[in-house]
PDB file of C-alpha atoms in Angstrom:
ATOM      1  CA  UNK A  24    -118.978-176.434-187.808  1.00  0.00           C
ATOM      2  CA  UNK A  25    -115.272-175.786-186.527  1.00  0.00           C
ATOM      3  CA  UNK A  26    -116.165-171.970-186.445  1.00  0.00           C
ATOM      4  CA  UNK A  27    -119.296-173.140-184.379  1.00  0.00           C
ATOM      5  CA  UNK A  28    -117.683-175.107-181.976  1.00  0.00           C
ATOM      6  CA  UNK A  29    -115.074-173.032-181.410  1.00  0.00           C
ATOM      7  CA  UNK A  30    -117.313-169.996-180.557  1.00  0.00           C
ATOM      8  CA  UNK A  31    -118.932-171.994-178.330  1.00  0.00           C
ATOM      9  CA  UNK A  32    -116.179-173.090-176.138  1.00  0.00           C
ATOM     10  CA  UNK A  33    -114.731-169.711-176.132  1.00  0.00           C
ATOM     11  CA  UNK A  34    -118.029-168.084-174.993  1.00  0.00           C
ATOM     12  CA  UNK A  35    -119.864-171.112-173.212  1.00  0.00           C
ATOM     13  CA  UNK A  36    -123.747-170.205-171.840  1.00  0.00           C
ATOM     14  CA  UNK A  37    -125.398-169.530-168.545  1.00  0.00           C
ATOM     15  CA  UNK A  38    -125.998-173.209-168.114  1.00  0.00           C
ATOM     16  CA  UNK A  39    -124.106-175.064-165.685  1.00  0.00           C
ATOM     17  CA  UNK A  40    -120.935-176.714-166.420  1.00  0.00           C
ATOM     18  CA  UNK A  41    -120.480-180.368-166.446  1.00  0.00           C
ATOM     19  CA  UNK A  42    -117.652-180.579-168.537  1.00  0.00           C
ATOM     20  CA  UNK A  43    -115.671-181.899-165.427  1.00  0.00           C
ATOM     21  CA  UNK A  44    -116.149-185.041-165.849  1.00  0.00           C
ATOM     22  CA  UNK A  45    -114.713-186.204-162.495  1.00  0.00           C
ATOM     23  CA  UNK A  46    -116.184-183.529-160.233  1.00  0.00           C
ATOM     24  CA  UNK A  47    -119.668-184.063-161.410  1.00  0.00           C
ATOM     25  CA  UNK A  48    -119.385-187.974-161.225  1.00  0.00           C
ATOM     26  CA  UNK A  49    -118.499-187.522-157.512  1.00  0.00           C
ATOM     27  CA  UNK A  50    -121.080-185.080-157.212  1.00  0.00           C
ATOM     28  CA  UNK A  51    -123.606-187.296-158.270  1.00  0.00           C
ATOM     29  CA  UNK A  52    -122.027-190.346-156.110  1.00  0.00           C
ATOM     30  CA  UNK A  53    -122.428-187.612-153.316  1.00  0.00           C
ATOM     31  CA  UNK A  54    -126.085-187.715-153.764  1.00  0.00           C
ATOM     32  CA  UNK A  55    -126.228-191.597-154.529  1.00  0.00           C
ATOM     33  CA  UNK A  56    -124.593-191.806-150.888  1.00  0.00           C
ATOM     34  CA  UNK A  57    -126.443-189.589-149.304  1.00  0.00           C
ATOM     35  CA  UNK A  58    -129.747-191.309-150.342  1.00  0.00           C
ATOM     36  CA  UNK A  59    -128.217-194.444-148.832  1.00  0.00           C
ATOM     37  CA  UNK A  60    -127.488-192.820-145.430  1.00  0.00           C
ATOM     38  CA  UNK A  61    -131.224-191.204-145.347  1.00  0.00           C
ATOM     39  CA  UNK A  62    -132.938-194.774-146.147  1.00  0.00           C
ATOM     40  CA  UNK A  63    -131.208-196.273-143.950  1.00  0.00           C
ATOM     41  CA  UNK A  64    -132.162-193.137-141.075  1.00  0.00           C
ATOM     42  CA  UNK A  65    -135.339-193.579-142.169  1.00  0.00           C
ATOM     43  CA  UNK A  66    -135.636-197.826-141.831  1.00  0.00           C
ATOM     44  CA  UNK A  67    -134.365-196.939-138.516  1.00  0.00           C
ATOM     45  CA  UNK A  68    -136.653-194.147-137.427  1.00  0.00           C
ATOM     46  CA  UNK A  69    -139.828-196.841-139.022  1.00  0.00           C
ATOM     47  CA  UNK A  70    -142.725-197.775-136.496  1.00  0.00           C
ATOM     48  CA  UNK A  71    -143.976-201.114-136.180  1.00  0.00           C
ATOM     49  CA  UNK A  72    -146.376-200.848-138.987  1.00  0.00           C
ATOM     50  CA  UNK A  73    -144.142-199.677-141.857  1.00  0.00           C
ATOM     51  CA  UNK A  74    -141.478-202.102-140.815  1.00  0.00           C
ATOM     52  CA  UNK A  75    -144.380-204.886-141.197  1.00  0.00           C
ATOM     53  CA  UNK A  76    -144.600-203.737-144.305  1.00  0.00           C
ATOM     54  CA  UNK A  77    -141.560-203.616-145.639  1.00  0.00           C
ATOM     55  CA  UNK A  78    -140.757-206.988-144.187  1.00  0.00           C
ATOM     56  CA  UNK A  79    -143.558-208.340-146.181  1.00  0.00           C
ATOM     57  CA  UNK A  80    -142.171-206.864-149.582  1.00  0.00           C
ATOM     58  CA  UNK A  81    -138.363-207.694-148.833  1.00  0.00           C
ATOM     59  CA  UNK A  82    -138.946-211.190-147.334  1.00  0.00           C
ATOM     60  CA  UNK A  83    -140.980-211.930-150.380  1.00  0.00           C
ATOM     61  CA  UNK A  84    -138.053-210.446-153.082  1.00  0.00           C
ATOM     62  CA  UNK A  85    -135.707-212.540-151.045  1.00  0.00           C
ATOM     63  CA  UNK A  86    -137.916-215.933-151.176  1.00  0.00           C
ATOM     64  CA  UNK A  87    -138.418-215.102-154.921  1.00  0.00           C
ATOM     65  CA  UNK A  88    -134.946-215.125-155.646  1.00  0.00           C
ATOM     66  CA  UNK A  89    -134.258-217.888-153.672  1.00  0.00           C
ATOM     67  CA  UNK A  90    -136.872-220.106-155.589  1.00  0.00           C
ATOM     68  CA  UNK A  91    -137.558-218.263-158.826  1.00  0.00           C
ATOM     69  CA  UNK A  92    -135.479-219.354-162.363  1.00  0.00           C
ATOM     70  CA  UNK A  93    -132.037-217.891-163.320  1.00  0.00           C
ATOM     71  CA  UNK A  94    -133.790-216.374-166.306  1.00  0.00           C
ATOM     72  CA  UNK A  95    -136.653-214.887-164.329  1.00  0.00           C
ATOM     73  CA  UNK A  96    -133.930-213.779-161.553  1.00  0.00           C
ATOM     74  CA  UNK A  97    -131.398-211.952-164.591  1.00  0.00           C
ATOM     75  CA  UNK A  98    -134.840-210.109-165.809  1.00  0.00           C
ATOM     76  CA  UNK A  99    -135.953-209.067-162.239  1.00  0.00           C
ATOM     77  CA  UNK A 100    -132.370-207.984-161.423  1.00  0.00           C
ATOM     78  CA  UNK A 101    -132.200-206.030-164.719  1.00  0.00           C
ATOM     79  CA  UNK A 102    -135.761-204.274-164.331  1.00  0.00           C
ATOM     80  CA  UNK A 103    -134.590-203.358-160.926  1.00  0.00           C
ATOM     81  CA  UNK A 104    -131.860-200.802-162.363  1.00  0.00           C
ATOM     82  CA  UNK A 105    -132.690-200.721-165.835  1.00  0.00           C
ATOM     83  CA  UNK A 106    -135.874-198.657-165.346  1.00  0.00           C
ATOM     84  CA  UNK A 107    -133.948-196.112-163.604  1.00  0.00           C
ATOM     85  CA  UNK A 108    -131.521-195.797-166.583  1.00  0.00           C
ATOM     86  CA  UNK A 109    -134.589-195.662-169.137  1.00  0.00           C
ATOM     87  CA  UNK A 110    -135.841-192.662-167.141  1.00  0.00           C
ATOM     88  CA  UNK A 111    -132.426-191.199-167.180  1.00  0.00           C
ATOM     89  CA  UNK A 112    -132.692-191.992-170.852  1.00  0.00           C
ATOM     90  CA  UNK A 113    -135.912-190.086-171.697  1.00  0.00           C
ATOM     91  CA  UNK A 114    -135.661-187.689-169.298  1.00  0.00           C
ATOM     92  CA  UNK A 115    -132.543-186.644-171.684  1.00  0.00           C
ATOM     93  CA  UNK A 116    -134.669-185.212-174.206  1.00  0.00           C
ATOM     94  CA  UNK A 117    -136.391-182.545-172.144  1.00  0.00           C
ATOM     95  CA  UNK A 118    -134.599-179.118-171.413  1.00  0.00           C
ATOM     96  CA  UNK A 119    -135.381-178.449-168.077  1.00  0.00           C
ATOM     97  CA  UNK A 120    -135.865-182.120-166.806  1.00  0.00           C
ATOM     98  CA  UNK A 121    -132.138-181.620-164.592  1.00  0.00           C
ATOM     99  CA  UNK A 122    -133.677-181.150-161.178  1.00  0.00           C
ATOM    100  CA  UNK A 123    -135.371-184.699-161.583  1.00  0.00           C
ATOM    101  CA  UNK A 124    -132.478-186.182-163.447  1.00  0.00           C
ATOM    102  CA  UNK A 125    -130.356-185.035-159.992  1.00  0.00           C
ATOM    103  CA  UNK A 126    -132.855-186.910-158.026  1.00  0.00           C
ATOM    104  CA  UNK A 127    -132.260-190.958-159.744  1.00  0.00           C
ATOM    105  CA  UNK A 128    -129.255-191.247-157.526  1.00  0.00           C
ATOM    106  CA  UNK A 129    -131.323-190.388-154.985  1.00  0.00           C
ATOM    107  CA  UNK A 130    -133.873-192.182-155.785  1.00  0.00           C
ATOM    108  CA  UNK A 131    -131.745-195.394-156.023  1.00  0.00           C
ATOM    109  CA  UNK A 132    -129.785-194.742-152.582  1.00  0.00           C
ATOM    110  CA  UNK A 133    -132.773-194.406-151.061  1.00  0.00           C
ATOM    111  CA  UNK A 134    -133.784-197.641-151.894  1.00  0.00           C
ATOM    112  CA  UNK A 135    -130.373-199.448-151.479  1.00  0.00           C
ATOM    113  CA  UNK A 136    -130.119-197.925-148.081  1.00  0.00           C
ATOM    114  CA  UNK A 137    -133.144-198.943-147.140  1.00  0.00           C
ATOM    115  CA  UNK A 138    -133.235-202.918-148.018  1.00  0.00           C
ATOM    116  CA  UNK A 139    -129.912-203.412-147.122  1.00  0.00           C
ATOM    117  CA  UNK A 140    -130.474-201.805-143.229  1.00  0.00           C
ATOM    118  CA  UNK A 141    -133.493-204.163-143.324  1.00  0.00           C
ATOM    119  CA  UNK A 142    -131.605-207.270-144.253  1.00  0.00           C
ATOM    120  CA  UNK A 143    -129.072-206.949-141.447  1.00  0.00           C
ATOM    121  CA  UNK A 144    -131.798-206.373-138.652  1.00  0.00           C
ATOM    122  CA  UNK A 145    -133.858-209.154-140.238  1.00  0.00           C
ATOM    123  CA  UNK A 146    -130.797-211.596-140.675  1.00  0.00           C
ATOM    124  CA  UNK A 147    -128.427-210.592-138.058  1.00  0.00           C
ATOM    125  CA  UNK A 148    -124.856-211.370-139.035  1.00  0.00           C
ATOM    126  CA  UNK A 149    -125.917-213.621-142.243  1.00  0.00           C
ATOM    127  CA  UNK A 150    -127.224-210.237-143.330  1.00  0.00           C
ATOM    128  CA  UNK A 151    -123.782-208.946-143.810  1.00  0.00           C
ATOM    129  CA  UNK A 152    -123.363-212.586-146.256  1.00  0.00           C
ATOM    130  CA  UNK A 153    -126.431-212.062-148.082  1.00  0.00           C
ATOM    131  CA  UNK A 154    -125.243-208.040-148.575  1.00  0.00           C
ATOM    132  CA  UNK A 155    -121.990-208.972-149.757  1.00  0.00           C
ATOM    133  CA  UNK A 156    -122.753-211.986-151.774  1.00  0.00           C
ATOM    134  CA  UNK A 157    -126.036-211.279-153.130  1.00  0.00           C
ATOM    135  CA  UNK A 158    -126.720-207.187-152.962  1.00  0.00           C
ATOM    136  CA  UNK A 159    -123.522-205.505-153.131  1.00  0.00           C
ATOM    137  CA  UNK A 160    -122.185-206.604-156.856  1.00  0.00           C
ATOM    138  CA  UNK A 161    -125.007-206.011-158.651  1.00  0.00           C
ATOM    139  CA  UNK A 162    -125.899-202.574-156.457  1.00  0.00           C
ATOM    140  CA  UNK A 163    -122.195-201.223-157.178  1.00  0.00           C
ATOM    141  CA  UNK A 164    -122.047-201.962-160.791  1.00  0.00           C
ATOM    142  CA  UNK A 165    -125.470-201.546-161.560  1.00  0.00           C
ATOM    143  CA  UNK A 166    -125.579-197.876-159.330  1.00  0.00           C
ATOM    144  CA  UNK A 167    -122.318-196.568-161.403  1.00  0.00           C
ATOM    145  CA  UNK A 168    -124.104-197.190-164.626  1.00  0.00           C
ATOM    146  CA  UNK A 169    -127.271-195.008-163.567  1.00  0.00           C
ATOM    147  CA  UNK A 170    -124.680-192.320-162.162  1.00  0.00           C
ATOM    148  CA  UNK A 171    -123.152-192.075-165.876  1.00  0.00           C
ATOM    149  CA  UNK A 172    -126.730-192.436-167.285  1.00  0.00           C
ATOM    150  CA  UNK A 173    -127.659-189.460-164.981  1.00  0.00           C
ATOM    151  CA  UNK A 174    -124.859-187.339-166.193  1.00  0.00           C
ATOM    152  CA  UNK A 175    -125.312-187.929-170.082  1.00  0.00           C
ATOM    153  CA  UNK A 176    -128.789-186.988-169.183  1.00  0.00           C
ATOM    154  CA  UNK A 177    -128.150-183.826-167.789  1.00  0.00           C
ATOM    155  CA  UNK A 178    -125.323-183.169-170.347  1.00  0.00           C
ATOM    156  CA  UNK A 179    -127.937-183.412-173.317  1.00  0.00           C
ATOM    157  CA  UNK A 180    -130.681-181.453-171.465  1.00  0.00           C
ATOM    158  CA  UNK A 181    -128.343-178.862-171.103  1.00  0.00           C
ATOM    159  CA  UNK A 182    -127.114-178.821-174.644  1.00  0.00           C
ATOM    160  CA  UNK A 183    -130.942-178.780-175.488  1.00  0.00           C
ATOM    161  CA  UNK A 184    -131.654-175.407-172.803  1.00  0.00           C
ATOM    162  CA  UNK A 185    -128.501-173.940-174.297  1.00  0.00           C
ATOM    163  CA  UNK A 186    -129.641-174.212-178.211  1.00  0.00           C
ATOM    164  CA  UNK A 187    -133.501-172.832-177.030  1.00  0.00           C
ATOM    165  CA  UNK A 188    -131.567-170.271-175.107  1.00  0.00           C
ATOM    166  CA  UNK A 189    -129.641-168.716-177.737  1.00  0.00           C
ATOM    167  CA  UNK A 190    -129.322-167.898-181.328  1.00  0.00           C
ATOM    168  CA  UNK A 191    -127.169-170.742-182.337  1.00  0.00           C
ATOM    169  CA  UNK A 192    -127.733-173.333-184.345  1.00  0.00           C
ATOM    170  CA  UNK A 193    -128.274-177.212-183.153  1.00  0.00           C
ATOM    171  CA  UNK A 194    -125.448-178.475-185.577  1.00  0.00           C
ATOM    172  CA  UNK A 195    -123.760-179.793-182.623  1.00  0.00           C
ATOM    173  CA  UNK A 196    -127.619-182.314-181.849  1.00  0.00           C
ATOM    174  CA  UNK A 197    -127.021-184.522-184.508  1.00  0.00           C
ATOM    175  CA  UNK A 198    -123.794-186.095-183.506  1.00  0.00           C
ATOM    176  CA  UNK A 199    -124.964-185.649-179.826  1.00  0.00           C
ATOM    177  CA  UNK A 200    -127.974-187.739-180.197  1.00  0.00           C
ATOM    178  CA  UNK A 201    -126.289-190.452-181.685  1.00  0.00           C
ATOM    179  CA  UNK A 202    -122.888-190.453-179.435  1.00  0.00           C
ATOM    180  CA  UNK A 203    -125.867-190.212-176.432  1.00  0.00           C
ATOM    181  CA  UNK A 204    -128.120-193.192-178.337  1.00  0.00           C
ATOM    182  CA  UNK A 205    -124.589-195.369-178.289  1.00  0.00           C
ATOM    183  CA  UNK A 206    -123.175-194.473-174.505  1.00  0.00           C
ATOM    184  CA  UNK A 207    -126.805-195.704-173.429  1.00  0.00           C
ATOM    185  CA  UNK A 208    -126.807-198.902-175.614  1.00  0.00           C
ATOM    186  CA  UNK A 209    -123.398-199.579-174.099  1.00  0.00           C
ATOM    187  CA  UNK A 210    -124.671-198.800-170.608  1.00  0.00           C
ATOM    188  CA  UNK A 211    -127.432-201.132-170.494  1.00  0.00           C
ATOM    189  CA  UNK A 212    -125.114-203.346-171.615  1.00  0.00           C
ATOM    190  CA  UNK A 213    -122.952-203.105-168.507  1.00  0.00           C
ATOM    191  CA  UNK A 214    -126.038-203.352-166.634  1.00  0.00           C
ATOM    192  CA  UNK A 215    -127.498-206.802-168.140  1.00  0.00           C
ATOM    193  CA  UNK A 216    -124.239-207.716-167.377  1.00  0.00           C
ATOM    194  CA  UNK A 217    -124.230-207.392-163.902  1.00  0.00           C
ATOM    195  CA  UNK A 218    -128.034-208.622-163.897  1.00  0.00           C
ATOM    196  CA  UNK A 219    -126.082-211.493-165.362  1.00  0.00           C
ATOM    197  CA  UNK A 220    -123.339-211.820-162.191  1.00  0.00           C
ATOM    198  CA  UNK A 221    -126.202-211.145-159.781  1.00  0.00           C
ATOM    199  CA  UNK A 222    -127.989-213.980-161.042  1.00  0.00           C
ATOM    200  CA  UNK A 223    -125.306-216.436-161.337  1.00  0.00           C
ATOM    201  CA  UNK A 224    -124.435-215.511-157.673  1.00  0.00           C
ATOM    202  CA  UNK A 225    -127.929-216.038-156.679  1.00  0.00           C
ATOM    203  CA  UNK A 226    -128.226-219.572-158.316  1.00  0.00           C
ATOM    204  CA  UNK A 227    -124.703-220.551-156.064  1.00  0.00           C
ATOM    205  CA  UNK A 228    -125.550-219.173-152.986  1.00  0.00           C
ATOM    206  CA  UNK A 229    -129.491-218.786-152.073  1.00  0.00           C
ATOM    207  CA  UNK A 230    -130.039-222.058-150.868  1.00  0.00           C
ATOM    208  CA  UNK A 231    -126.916-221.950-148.672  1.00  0.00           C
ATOM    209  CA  UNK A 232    -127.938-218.213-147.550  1.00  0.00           C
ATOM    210  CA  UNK A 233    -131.312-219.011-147.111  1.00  0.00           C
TER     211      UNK A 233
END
């Protein structure tokens, strides 16, 4: 196994590297922000009739959480990111799934960008309250988790194209799997527990917000 993984540092494969850990974390908040910036563009390039009805769905999220129970609110705060990290998750598992695995943080900008450009034109400077009270905790912690879910994704797709690429042998899967299985468990821990914070902020501060 030494032999093996020793070889395989020394001649790598034709897959692309992500064993900067730092670069391709800020690579992927790149594209987390840039799907931010286009929602909001696009909330502000909306006519009449899509803001209508977007205003319907957002006005009725934000009356739901306003009146809805603190367990209902941690489970509707945890769907909200957790599918996006069970995606990330499955998506792991297939070899050439990387372009969509790129595209969560995209996915999940574009939909932070958008609500949160809709909240301040609906709500005017209380927006900025209900953003920084009530969005932005749960968004940052919960948007960090998918960004590591989206590279452990990639990283085991890749490890999967590189063993159906070559000759070598997938001694290396085992132990992958189950160090991937355990940074996931941990990862929707980190995200129950900002469903958690999000909810207990929620309970304090909707009625005063809204």
């Amino acid at each position: 196994r030494t032999r093996y993984m020793l070889k395989t540092k020394r001649t790598g494969s034709n897959i692309p590297n992500t064993s900067n850990t730092k670069v391709f974390i800020i690579a992927l908040m790149a594209i987390m922000l840039l799907g931010v910036l286009i929602g909001t563009l696009a909330f502000c390039n909306m006519n009449s009739n899509d803001v209508s009805n977007l205003s319907f769905i957002t006005q009725g999220f934000i009356k739901n959480r306003a009146e809805q129970t603190f367990i209902k609110t941690i489970a509707a705060s945890f769907s909200s990111a957790g599918v996006l990290a069970l995606i990330c998750f499955l998506l792991g598992f297939c070899a050439i799934a990387q372009p969509v695995e790129l595209l969560i943080p995209l996915f999940r900008g574009l939909g932070l960008g958008t609500s949160i450009a809709y909240i301040y034109s609906c709500y005017g400077v209380r927006g900025f309250f209900i953003t920084f009270i009530m969005i932005i905790p749960h968004a940052v912690i919960s948007s960090i988790a998918i960004i590591i879910a989206a590279r452990e994704s990639i990283r085991l797709s890749n490890l999967f194209t590189s063993i159906a690429m070559s000759t070598k042998t997938d001694i290396e899967m085992r132990s992958s799997i189950k160090l991937y299985l355990l940074k996931f468990l941990i990862l929707f821990g980190i995200i129950g527990i900002s469903s958690l914070i999000d909810s207990i902020l929620t309970f304090v501060f909707a009625r005063v917000l809204f």
